[in-house]
Coordinates of C-alpha atoms in Angstrom, one line a residue:
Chain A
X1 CA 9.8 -9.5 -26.5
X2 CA 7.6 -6.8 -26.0
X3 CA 8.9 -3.4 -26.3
X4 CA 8.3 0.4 -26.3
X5 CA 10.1 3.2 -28.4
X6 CA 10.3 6.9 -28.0
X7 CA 12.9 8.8 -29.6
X8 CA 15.3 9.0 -27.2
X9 CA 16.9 12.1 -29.0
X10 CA 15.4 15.0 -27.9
X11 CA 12.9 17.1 -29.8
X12 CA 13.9 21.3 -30.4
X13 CA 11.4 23.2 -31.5
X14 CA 10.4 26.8 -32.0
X15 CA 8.0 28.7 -29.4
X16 CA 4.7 28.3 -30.8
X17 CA 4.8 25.5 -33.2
X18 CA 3.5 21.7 -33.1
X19 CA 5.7 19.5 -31.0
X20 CA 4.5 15.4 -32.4
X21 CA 6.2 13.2 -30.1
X22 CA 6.3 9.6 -31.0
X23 CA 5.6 6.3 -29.6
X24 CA 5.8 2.6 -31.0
X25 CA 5.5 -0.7 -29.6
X26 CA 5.9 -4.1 -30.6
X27 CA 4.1 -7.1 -29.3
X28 CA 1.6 -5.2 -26.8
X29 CA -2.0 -5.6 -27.5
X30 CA -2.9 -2.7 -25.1
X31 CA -6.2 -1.7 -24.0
X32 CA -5.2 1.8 -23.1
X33 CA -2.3 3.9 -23.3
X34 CA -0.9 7.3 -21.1
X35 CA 1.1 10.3 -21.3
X36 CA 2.5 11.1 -18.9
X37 CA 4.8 14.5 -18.6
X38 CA 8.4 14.7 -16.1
X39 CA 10.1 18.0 -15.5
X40 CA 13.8 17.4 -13.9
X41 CA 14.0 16.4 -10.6
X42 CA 10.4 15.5 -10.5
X43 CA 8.3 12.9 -10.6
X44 CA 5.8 11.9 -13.6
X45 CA 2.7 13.6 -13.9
X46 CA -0.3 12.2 -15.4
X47 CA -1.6 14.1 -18.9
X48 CA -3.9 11.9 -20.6
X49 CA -5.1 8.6 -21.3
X50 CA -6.8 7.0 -24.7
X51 CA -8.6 3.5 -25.1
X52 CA -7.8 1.2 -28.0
X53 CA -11.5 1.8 -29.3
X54 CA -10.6 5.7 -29.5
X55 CA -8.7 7.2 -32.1
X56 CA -8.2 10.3 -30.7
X57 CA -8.0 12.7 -27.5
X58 CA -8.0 16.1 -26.0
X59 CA -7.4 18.0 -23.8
X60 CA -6.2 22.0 -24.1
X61 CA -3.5 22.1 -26.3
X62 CA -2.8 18.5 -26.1
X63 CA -3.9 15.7 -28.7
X64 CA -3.4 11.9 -28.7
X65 CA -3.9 9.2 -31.3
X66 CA -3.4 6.0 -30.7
X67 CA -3.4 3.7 -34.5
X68 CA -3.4 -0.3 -33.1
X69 CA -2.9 -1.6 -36.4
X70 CA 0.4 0.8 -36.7
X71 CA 1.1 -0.4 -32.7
X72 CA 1.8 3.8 -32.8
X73 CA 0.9 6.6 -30.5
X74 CA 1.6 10.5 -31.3
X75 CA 1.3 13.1 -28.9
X76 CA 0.8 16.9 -30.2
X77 CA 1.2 19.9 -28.4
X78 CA -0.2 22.8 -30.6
X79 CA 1.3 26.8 -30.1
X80 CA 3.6 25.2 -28.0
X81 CA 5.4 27.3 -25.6
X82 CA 9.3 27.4 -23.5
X83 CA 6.7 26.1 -20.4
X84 CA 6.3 22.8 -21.9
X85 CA 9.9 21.6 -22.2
X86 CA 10.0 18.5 -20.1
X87 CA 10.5 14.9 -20.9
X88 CA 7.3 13.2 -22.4
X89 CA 7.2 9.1 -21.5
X90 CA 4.4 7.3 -23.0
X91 CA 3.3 4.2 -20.7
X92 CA 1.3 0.7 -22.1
X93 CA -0.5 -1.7 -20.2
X94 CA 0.2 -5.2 -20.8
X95 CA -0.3 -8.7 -19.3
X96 CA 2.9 -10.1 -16.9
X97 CA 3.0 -12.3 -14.1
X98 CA -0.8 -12.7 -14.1
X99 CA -1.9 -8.6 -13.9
X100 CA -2.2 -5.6 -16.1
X101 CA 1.0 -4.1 -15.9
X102 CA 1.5 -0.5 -17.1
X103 CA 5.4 -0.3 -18.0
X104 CA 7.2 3.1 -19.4
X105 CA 8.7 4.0 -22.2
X106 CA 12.2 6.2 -21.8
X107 CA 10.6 9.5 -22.8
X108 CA 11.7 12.2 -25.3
X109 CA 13.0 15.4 -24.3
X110 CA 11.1 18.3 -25.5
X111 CA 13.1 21.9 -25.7
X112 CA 10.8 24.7 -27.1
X113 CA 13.0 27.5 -27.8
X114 CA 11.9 30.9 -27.4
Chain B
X27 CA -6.2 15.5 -0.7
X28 CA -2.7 15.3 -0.6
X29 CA -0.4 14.2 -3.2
X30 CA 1.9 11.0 -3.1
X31 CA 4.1 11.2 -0.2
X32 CA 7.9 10.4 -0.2
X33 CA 10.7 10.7 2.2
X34 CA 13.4 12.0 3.1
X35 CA 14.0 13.7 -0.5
X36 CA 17.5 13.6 -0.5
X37 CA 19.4 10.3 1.7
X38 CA 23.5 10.3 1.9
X39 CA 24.9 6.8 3.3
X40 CA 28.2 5.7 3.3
X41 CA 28.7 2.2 1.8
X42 CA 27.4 -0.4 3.6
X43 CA 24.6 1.0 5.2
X44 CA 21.3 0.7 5.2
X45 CA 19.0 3.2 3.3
X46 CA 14.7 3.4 4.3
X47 CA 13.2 4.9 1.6
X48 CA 9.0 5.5 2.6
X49 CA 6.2 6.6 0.1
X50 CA 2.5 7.2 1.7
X51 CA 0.1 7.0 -1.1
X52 CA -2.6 9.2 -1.8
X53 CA -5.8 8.6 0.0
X54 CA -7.8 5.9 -1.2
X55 CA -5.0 4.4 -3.3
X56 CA -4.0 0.8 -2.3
X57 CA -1.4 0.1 -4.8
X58 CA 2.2 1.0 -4.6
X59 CA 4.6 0.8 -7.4
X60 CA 8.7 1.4 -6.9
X61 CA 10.8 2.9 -9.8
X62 CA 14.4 3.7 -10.1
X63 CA 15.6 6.8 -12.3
X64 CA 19.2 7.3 -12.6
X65 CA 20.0 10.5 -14.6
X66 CA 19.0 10.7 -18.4
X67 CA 17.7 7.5 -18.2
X68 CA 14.3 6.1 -18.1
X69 CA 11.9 4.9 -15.3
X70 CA 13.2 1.3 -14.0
X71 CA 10.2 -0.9 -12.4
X72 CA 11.2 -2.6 -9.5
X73 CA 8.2 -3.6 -7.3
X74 CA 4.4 -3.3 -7.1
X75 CA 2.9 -3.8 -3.8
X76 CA -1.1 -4.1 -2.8
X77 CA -1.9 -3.8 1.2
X78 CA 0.2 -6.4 3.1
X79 CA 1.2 -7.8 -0.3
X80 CA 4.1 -8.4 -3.1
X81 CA 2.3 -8.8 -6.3
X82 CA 5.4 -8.2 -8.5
X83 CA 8.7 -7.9 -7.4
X84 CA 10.8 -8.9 -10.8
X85 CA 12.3 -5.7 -11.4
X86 CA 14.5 -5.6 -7.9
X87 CA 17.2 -7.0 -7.2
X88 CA 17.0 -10.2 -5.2
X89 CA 19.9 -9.2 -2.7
X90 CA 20.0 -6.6 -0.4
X91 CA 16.4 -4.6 -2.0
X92 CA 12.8 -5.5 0.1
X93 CA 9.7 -4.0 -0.2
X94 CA 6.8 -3.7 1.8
X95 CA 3.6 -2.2 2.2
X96 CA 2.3 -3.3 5.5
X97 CA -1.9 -2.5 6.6
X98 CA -1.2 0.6 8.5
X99 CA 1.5 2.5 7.5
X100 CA 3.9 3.6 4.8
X101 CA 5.2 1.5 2.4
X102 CA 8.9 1.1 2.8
X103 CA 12.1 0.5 0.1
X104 CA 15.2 -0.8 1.9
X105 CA 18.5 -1.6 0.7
X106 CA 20.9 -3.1 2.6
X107 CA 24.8 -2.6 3.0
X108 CA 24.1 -0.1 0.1
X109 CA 26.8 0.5 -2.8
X110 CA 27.9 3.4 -4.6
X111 CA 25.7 1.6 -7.7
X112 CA 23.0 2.0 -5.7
X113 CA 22.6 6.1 -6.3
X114 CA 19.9 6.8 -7.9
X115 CA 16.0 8.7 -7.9
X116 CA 13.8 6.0 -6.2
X117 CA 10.2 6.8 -7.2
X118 CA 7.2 5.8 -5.9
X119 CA 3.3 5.6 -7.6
X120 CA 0.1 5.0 -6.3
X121 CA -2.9 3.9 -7.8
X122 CA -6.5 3.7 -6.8
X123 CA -8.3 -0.2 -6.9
X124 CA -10.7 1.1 -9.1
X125 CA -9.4 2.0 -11.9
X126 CA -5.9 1.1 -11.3
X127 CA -4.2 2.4 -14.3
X128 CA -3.2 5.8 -14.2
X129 CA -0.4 6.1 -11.8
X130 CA 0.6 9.1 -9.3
X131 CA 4.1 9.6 -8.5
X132 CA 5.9 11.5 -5.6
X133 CA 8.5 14.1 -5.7
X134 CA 11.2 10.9 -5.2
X135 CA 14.2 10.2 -2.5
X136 CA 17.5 11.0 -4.1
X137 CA 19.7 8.7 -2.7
X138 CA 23.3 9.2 -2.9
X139 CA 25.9 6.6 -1.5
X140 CA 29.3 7.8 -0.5

């Protein structure tokens, strides 16, 4: 069955360091997948998306790779700081019922700590 | 242009009553999506809706949960003769036909069933 994993422990790090976060999937043959970022009490927002044929993205402080042969996406956030603690979720697109349908993965909590 | 709209942000009913929950997607956008959050969990699809149309509805219960997303109009959760199981974050996403993949969420309606 096809699944999504992020580490559902949550991630502490120290203020100004590289926060990785990870995602893995099994039997998803993907065209594209998203971050996407959700603070408590809010809904998801929207960070960045990369296509199987790119290896890697940008955007600020952010970076995505996305490995198909490893079925592996990491998400980097460089000289990180205590305003990016939120939960991270990762989200695939896969065929069901007959459409492209983009399912979530549970997230990762990041704390950065001061 | 103004965000994903949903309301009311916080519902109280008593068990056994019936709960609206509306979303008006952004401009532009004719695709609706329904998730359901309880707390520390991950997002739970339950129902993706085009103009006038159910596309996929395998993720909601097939008792007492509709959906619908009529021409004119917001689109519309509602759970009947609701249950204290039933307390949750309901979330709703839009997307644009073209592409459709990267999803905008509301703020959410907390419900919370007495």
């Amino acid at each position: 069955s096809q699944k999504i994993e992020q580490n559902s422990e949550a991630l502490n790090i120290q203020e100004g360091k590289t926060a990785t976060l990870t995602c893995n999937y099994t039997n998803y043959s993907p065209a594209y997948l998203q971050w996407y970022r959700q603070d408590p009490g809010r809904g998801p927002v929207f960070l960045l998306l990369i296509r199987e044929n790119e290896k890697e993205k940008r955007k600020e402080r952010l970076k995505v790779t996305f490995d198909t042969t490893l079925k592996q996406s990491l998400f980097h956030i460089t000289a990180s700081q205590p305003a990016d603690s939120a939960t991270y979720l990762c989200a695939l697109e896969g065929t069901s019922g007959g459409y492209q349908k983009v399912t979530f993965g549970t997230g990762t909590k990041l704390q950065v700590i001061p | 242009n103004a965000g994903v709209m949903q309301n009311p942000r916080h519902l109280v009913r008593r068990r056994g009553q019936e709960a609206r929950l509306r979303c008006s997607p952004m401009k532009g956008h004719s695709h609706v999506y329904w998730y359901r959050q309880l707390p520390e969990e991950g997002l739970k699809f339950m129902v993706y809706l085009q103009k006038e149309n159910i596309i996929d509805e395998s993720g909601m219960p097939k008792e007492r949960f509709s959906a619908e997303f009529p021409k004119e109009g917001p689109s519309i959760l509602r759970i009947q003769q609701v249950v204290r199981g039933d307390s949750a974050a309901y979330f709703c996403a839009s997307s644009p036909p073209n592409p459709k993949n990267i999803q905008y969420f509301g703020a959410g309606t907390r419900l919370s069933v007495l």
